[in-house]
XYZ file of C-alpha atoms in Angstrom:
588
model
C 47.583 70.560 93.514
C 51.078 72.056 92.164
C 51.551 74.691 90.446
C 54.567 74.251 87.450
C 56.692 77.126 86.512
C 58.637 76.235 82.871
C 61.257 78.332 81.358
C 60.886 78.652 77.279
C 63.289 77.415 75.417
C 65.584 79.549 73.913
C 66.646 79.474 69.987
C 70.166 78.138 69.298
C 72.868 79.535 66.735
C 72.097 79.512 63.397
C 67.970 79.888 63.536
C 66.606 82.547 61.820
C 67.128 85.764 61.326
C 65.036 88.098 64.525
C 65.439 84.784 67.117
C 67.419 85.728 70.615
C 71.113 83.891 70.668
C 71.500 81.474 72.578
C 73.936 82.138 75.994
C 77.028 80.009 76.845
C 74.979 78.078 79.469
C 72.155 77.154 77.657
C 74.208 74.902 75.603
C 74.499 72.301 78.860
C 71.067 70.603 77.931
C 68.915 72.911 80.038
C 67.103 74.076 77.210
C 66.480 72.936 73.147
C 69.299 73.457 71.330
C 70.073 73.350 67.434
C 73.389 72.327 66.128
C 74.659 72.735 63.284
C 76.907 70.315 61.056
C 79.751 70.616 59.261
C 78.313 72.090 56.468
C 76.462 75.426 57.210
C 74.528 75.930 54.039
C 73.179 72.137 54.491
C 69.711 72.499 56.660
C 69.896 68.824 57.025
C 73.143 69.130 59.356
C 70.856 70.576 62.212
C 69.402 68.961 64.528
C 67.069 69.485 67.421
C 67.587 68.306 71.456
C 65.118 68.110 74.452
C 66.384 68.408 78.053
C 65.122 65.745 80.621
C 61.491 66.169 82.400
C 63.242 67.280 85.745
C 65.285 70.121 84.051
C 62.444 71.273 82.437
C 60.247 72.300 86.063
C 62.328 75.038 87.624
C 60.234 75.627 90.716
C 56.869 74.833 92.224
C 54.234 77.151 94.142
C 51.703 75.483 96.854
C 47.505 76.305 95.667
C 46.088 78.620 97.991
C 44.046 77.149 101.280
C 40.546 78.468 101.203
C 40.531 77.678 105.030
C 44.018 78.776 106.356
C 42.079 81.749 108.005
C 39.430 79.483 109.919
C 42.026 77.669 111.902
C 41.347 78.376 115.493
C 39.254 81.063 115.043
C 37.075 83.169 117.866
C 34.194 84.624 117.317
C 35.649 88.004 118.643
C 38.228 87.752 115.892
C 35.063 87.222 112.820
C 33.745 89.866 114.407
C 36.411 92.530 114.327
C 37.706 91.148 110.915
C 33.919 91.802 109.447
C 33.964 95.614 110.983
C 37.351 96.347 109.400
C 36.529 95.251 106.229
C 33.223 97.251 106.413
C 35.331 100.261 107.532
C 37.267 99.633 104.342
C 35.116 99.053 102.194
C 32.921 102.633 103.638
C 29.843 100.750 104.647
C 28.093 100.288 107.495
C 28.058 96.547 109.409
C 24.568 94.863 109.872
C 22.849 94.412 112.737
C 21.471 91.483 111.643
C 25.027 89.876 110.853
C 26.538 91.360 113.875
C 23.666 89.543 115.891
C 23.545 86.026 114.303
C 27.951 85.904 114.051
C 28.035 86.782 118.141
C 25.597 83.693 118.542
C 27.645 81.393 117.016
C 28.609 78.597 119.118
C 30.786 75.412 117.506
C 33.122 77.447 114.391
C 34.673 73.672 113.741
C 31.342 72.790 112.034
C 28.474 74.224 109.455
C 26.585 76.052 111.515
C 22.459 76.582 110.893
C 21.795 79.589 109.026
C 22.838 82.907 107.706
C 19.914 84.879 107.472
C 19.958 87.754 105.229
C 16.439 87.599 104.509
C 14.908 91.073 103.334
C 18.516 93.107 103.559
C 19.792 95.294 100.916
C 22.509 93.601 99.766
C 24.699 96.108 97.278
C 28.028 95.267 95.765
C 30.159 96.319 99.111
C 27.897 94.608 101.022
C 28.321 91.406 99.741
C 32.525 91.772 99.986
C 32.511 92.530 103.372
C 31.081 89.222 103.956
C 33.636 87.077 102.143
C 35.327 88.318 106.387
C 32.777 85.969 107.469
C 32.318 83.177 104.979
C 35.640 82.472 105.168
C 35.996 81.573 108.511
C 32.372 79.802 108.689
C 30.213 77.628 106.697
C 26.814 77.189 106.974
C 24.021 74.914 106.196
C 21.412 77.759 104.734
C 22.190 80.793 103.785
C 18.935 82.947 103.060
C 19.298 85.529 100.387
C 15.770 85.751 100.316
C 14.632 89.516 98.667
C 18.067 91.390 99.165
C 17.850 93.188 95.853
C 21.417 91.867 94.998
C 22.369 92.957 91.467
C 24.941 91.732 89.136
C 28.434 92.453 90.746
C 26.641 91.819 94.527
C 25.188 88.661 93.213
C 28.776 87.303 90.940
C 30.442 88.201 94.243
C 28.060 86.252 96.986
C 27.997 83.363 95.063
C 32.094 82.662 93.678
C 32.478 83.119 97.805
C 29.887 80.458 98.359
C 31.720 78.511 95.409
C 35.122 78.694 96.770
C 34.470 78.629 100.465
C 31.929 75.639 100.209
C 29.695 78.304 102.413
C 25.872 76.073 102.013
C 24.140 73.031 101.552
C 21.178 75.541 101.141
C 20.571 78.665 99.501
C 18.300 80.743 98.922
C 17.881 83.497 96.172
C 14.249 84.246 95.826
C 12.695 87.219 94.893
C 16.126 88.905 93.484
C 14.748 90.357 89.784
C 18.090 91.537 89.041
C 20.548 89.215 89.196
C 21.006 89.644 85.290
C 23.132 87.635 83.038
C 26.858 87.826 84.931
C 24.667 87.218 88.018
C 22.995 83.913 86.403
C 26.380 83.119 85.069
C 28.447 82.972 88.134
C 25.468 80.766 90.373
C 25.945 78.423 87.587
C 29.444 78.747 88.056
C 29.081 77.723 91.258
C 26.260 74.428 90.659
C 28.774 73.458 88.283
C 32.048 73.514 90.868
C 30.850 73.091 94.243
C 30.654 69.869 96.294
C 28.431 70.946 99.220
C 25.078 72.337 97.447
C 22.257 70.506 97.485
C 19.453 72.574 97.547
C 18.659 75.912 95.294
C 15.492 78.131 95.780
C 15.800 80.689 92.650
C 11.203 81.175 92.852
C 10.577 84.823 90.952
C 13.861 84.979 90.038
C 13.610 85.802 86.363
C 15.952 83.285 84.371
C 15.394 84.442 80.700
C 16.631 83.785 77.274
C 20.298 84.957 77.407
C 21.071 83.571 81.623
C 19.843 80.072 80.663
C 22.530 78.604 78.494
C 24.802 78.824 81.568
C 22.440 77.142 83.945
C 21.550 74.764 81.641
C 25.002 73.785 80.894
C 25.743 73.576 84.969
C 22.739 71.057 84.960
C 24.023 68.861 82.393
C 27.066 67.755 84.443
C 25.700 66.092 87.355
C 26.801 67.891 90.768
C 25.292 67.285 94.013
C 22.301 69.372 93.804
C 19.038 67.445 94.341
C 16.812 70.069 94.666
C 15.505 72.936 92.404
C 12.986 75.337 92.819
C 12.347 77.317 89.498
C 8.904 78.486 90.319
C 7.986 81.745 88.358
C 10.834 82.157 86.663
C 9.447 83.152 82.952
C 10.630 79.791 81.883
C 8.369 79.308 79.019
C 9.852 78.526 75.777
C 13.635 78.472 74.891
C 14.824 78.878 78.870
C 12.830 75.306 79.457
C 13.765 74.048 76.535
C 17.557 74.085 77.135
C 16.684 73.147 80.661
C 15.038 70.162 80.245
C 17.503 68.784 77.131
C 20.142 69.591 79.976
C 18.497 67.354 82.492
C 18.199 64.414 80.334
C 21.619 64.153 81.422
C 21.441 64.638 84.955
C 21.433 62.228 87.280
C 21.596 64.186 90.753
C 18.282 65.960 90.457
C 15.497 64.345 92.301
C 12.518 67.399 93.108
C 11.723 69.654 90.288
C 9.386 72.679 90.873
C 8.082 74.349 87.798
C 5.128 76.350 88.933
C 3.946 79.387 87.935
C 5.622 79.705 84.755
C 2.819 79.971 82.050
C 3.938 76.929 80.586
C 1.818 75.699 77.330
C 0.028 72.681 76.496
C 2.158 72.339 72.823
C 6.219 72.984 73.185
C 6.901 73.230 76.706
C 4.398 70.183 77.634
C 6.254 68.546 74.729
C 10.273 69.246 76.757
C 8.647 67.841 79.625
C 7.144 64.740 78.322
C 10.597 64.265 76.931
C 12.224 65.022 80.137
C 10.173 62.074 81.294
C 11.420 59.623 78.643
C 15.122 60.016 79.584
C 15.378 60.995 83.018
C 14.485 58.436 85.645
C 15.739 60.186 88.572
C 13.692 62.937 88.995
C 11.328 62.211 92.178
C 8.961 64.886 92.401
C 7.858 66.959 89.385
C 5.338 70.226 90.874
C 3.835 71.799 87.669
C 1.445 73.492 89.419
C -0.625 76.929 88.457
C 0.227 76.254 84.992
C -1.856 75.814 81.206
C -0.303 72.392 80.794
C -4.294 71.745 79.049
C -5.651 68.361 77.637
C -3.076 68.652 74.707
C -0.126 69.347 77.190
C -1.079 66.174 79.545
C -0.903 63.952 76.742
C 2.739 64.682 75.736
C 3.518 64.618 79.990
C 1.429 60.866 79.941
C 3.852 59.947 77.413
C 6.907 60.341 79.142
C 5.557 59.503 82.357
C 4.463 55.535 80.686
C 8.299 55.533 80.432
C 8.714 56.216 84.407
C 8.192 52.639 85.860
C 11.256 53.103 88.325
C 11.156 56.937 88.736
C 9.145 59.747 88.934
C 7.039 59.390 92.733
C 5.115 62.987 93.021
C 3.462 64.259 89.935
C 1.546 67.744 91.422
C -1.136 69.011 88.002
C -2.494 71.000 90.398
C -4.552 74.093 88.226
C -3.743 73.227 85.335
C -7.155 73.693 82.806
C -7.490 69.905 82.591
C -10.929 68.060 81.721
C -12.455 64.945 81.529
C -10.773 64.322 77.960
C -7.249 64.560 79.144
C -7.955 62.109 82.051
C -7.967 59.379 79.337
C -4.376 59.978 78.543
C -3.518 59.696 82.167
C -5.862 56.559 82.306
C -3.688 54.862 79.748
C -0.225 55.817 81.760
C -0.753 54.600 85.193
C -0.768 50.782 84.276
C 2.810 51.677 83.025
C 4.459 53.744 85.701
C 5.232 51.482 88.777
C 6.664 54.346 90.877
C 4.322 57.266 90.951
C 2.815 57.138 94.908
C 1.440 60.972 94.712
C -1.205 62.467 92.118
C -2.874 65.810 92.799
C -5.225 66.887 90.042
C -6.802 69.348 92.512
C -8.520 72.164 91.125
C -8.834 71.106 87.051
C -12.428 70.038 86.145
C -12.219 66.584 86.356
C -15.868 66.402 86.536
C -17.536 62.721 87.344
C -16.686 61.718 83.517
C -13.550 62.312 84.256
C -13.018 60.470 87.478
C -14.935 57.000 85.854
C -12.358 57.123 82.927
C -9.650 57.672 86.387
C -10.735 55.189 88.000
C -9.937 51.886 85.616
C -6.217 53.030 85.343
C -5.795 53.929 89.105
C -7.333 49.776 89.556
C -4.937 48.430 87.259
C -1.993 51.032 88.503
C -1.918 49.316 92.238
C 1.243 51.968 92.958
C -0.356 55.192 94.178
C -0.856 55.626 97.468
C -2.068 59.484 97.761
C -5.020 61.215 95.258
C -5.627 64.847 95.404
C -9.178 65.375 94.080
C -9.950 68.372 95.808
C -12.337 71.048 94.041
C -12.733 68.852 90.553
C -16.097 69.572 89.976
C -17.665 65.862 91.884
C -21.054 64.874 92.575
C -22.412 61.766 94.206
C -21.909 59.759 90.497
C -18.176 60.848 90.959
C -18.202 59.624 94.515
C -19.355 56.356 93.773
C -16.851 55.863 91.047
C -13.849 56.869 93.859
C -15.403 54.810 96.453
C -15.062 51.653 93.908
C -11.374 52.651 93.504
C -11.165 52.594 97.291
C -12.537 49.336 98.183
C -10.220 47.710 94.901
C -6.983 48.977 96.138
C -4.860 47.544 98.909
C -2.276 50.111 99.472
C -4.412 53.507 99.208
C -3.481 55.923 101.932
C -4.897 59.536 101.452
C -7.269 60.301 99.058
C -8.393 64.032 99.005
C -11.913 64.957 97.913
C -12.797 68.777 99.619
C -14.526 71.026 97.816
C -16.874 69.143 95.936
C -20.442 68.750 95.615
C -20.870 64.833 97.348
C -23.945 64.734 99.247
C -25.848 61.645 101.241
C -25.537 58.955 98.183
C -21.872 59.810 97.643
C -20.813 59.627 101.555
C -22.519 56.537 101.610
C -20.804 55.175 99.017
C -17.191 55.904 100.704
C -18.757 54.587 103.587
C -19.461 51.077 102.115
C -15.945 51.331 100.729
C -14.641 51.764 103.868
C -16.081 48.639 105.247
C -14.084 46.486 102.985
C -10.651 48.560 102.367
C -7.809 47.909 104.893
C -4.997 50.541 103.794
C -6.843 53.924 103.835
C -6.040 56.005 106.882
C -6.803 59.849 105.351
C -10.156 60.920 103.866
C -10.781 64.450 103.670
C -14.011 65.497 103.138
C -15.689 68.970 103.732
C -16.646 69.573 107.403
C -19.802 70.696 106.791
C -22.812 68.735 105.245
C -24.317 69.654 102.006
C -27.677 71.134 101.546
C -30.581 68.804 100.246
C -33.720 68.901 99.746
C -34.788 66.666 102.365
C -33.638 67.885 105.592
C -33.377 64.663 107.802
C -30.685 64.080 105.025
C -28.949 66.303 106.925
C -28.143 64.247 110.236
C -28.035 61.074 107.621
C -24.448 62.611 106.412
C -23.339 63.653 110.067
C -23.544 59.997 110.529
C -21.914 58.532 107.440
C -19.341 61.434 108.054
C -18.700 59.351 111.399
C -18.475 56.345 110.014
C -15.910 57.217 107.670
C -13.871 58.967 110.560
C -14.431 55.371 112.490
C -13.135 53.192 109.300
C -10.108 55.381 109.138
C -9.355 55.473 112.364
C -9.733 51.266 112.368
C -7.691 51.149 109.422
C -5.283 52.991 111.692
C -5.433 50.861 114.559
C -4.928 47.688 112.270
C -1.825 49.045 110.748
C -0.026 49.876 113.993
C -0.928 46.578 115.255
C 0.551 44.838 112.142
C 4.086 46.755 112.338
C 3.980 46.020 116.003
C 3.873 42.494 115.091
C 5.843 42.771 112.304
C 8.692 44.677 114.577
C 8.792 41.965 117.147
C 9.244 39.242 114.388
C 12.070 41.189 113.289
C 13.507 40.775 116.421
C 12.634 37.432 116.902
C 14.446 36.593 113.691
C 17.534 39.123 114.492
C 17.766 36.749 118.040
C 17.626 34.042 115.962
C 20.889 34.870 113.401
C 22.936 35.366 116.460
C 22.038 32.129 118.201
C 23.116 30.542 115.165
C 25.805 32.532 114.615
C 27.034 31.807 118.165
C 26.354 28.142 117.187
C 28.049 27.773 114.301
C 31.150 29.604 116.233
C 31.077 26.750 118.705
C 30.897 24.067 116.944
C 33.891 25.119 114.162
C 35.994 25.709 117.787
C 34.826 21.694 118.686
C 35.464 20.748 115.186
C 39.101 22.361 115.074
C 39.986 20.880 119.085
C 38.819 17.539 117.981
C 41.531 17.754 114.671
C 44.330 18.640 117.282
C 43.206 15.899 119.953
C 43.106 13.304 117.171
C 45.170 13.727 114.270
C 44.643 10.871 111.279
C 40.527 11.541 112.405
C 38.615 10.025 109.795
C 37.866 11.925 106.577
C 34.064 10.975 107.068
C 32.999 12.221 110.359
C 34.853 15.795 109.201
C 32.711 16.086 106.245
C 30.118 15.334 108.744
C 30.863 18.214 110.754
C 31.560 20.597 107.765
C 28.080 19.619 106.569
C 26.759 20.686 109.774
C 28.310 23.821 109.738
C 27.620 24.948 106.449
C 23.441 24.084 107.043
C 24.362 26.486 109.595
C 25.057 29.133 108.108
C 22.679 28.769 105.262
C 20.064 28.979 107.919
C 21.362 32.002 109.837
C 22.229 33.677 105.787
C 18.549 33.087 105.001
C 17.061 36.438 103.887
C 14.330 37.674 105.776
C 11.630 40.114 103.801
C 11.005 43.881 105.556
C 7.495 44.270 105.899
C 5.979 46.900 103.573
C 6.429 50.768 104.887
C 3.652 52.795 104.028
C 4.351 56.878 103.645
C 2.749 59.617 105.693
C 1.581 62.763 106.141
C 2.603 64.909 108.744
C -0.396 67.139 108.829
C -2.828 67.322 112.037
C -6.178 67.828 112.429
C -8.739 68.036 115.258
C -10.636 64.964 116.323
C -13.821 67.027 115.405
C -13.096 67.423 111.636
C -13.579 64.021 109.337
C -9.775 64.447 108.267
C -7.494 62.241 110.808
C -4.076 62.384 111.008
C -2.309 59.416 110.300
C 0.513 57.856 108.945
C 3.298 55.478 109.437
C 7.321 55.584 108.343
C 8.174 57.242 105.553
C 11.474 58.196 104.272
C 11.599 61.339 101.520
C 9.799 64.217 101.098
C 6.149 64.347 100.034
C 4.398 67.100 98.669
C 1.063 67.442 100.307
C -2.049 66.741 98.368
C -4.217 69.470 99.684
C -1.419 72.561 100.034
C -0.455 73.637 96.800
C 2.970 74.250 96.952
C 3.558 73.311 100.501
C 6.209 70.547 101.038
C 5.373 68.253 103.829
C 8.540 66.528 105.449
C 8.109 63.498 107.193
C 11.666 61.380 107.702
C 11.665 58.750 109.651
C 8.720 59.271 111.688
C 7.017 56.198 113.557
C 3.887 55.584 114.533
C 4.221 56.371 118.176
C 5.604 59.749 117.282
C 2.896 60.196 114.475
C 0.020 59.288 117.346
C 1.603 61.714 120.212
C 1.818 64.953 117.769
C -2.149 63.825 116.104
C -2.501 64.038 120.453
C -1.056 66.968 121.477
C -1.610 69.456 118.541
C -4.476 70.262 116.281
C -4.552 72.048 113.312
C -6.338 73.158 110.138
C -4.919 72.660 106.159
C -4.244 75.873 104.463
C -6.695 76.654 101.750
């Protein structure tokens, strides 16, 4: 990037009255000139002249290099440099900084973390450690609860702007960032390259800071992730928001908890939201008053979402059995959504039979949070004829509810004719009846449904085994023809030098050949279905079993609301030795 320095032209001889006069030289085309004719009272007789484009650029200054002082760098040298500008700036280095900068090891590439986590961060602060960011960049930098104000917070993040200092940042629990604070992060979504991932929970973003972010959102940058959770965005801040993000197409998680959001105008930007944006993976509107009204505007948009939206969390969100009609009529439509938690919202057994006809005809979700919606046996039975419909059902979630002996025996029936489902969570311990050998009656169904998951689990590492070694099979099979078809093109071309004038026919012969060949070796060859995971463990004692297969993007999990489970990549043999070696209990 150049920088180009023009002179201004100067006004000639006979302009008028109040212009500079013109010098000698200018008159040798290096600036406009005006002539004038014979006849001085005549305007017409003047006339006007350019110079050339290379006389006009008189000199040219290189853009600063944000990284000219991280060129062979020590970590002796970050250190002193952070100290004097501390010194300068009369305030005292951290520890903490001091500690993580000395354990640096490789300065040629992002290192892990900055963690500032719980420091007061004040405007000085924050400029001594431009000493640091720009000589190292980092994949997370944790602001976490640093009380940074408006000139800290402008400062920190045109630094991480400029220097390209995170991937990851994190600026939680900062209540006074204020509006120049707001206005310079957005600043910085809009500009840099390098962020992908903002955490901004109870982080107020109010009436007069959103404008900025929602303009930064509306260009699409590289950030994928955004958590927003209490951040008072009810009304006008969610409204701009989600108008901005009908035009993003970076986005793919969305967190929206804990912002009071209604059931009329803010349900309304999201079911719109829905309509126009198909990128958006996971949408978390948990601990909110979305209500029946508000899940009928959100079942709108998401009938639009066929190649889209994948996590919908409703966790807590005052829904009944009426809104689960509007939801009924969406999943036939959506073909992407592979996650549903409607835990805690009182669902009730009505509820779950008008559920149940739309999950049938949906055939895409693989995970269904049901925990603490108000189910009896009648409920169970209507879940357990969703599970022995569906083929592709992986986790279904049903703690917390009041399913006695008919219900378990109803999931265990189901269980005897479903294939995919390798997660049932159930409540460890038995519900009261009236008839106490009912008692040991549900221990034992309670085993049962442990044994059909666990089968379930057994078949479907079986079937990728097998499924793996065909793979190969084929794989070995492309390069023997490959090798094949190599050999007999190097035949085909000796035989046209041995014999020149060969016959026309037995070459089209051979090209023949060769081009069934490759046809066979180009043949495409399906991958075998992936199903998703959890990577949650449990003890062999509880009725919840850990399992899962590959899965490749981030799932949020069904029971833990607000807890994102990561599973990338994960096979089954890794996905057996952790359910092995650890155990482990769900949060609450």
């Amino acid at each position: 990037m150049w920088t180009v320095i023009t002179t201004l032209p100067t006004i000639q001889k006979g302009s008028p009255p109040g212009y500079l006069k013109a010098s000698g030289t200018d008159q040798a085309g290096l600036y406009p000139s005006i002539q004038e004719g014979d006849d001085k009272h005549k305007p017409s007789g003047k006339r006007v002249t350019f110079p050339s484009d290379d006389d006009i650029i008189s000199g040219a200054v290189e853009p600063k290099d944000p990284w000219r002082h991280a060129q062979n760098v020590t970590v002796e040298e970050i250190v002193s440099s952070y100290k004097q500008a501390c010194q300068k700036l009369n305030c005292k280095p951290m520890p903490k900084v001091l500690k993580q900068i000395q354990e640096l090891k490789d300065l040629t590439q992002r290192n892990e973390c900055l963690d500032l986590k719980g420091e007061k961060l004040d405007y000085k602060a924050c400029e001594s450690l431009e000493e640091i960011l720009k000589r190292v960049q980092f994949k997370v930098i944790d602001l976490e609860q640093t009380n940074l104000d408006e000139d800290g917070a402008s400062a920190l993040f045109d630094m991480i702007e400029y220097y390209e200092s995170a991937t990851h940042l994190n600026i939680s629990f900062n209540k006074h960032i204020g509006t120049r604070g707001w206005q310079a992060a957005a600043h910085m979504m809009r500009k840099t390259s390098s962020l992908q991932y903002l955490d901004a929970r109870n982080t107020p973003l109010l009436d007069h800071s959103a404008p900025f972010v929602a303009r930064a959102l509306r260009i699409s940058g590289s950030l994928a992730v955004l958590h927003l959770e209490n951040a008072g965005l009810s009304g006008r801040p969610l409204m701009l928001l989600a108008t901005a993000l009908k035009m993003n197409m970076n986005l793919r998680e969305l967190y929206l908890a804990d912002n009071k959001l209604n059931g009329l105008q803010d349900s309304a930007q999201l079911g719109n939201l829905l309509k126009f944006n198909y990128n958006i993976q996971i949408l978390d509107l948990r601990n909110n008053h979305i209500l029946d009204s508000g899940l009928a505007y959100v079942c709108e948009g998401l009938k639009e979402q066929r190649k889209g939206l994948v996590t919908l969390v409703l966790w807590n969100n005052q829904l009944t059995h009426n809104g689960m009609g509007y939801l009924a009529a969406a999943l036939p439509c959506t073909q992407s959504l592979e996650t549903l938690n409607l835990g805690h919202n009182s669902v009730g057994n009505e509820g779950v039979h008008k559920l149940k006809d739309g999950l049938i005809a949906n055939r895409s979700v693989l995970r269904l949070g049901l925990a603490s919606t108000k189910l009896s046996c009648e409920g169970a039975v209507a879940v357990a004829e969703f599970i022995a419909e569906s083929p592709r059902l992986l986790r279904l979630d049903l703690r917390e509810n009041e399913i006695k002996t008919g219900g378990l025996m109803a999931l265990s029936l189901a269980l005897k004719v479903n294939t995919s489902l390798l997660r049932l969570d159930l409540d460890r311990e038995p519900k009261k009846e009236t008839v106490k050998s009912f008692i040991e009656t549900q221990r034992a169904l309670l085993a049962e449904i442990q044994n059909g998951c666990k089968r379930n689990f057994i078949l479907a590492k079986e079937k990728e085994e097998t499924e793996q070694k065909m793979r190969q099979s084929a794989s070995m099979a492309e390069i023997a023809t490959e090798d094949g078809t190599r050999e007999d093109a190097e035949e085909e071309g000796a035989s046209e030098v041995k014999v020149d004038g060969e016959s026309k026919e037995e070459e089209g012969a051979g090209k023949e050949a060769q081009s069934s060949q490759s046809a066979a070796s180009a043949e495409p060859h399906a991958p075998p279905p992936t199903l998703e995971s959890d990577s949650d463990t449990e003890d062999e004692e509880e009725v919840e079993l850990v399992l899962g297969v590959k899965s490749s993007f981030i799932n949020v999990a069904l029971c833990v609301p607000g807890i994102v489970s990561v599973s990338c990549g994960q096979d089954l043999e890794e996905l057996l030795l952790e359910a092995s070696l650890e155990t482990g209990k769900d949060a609450p």
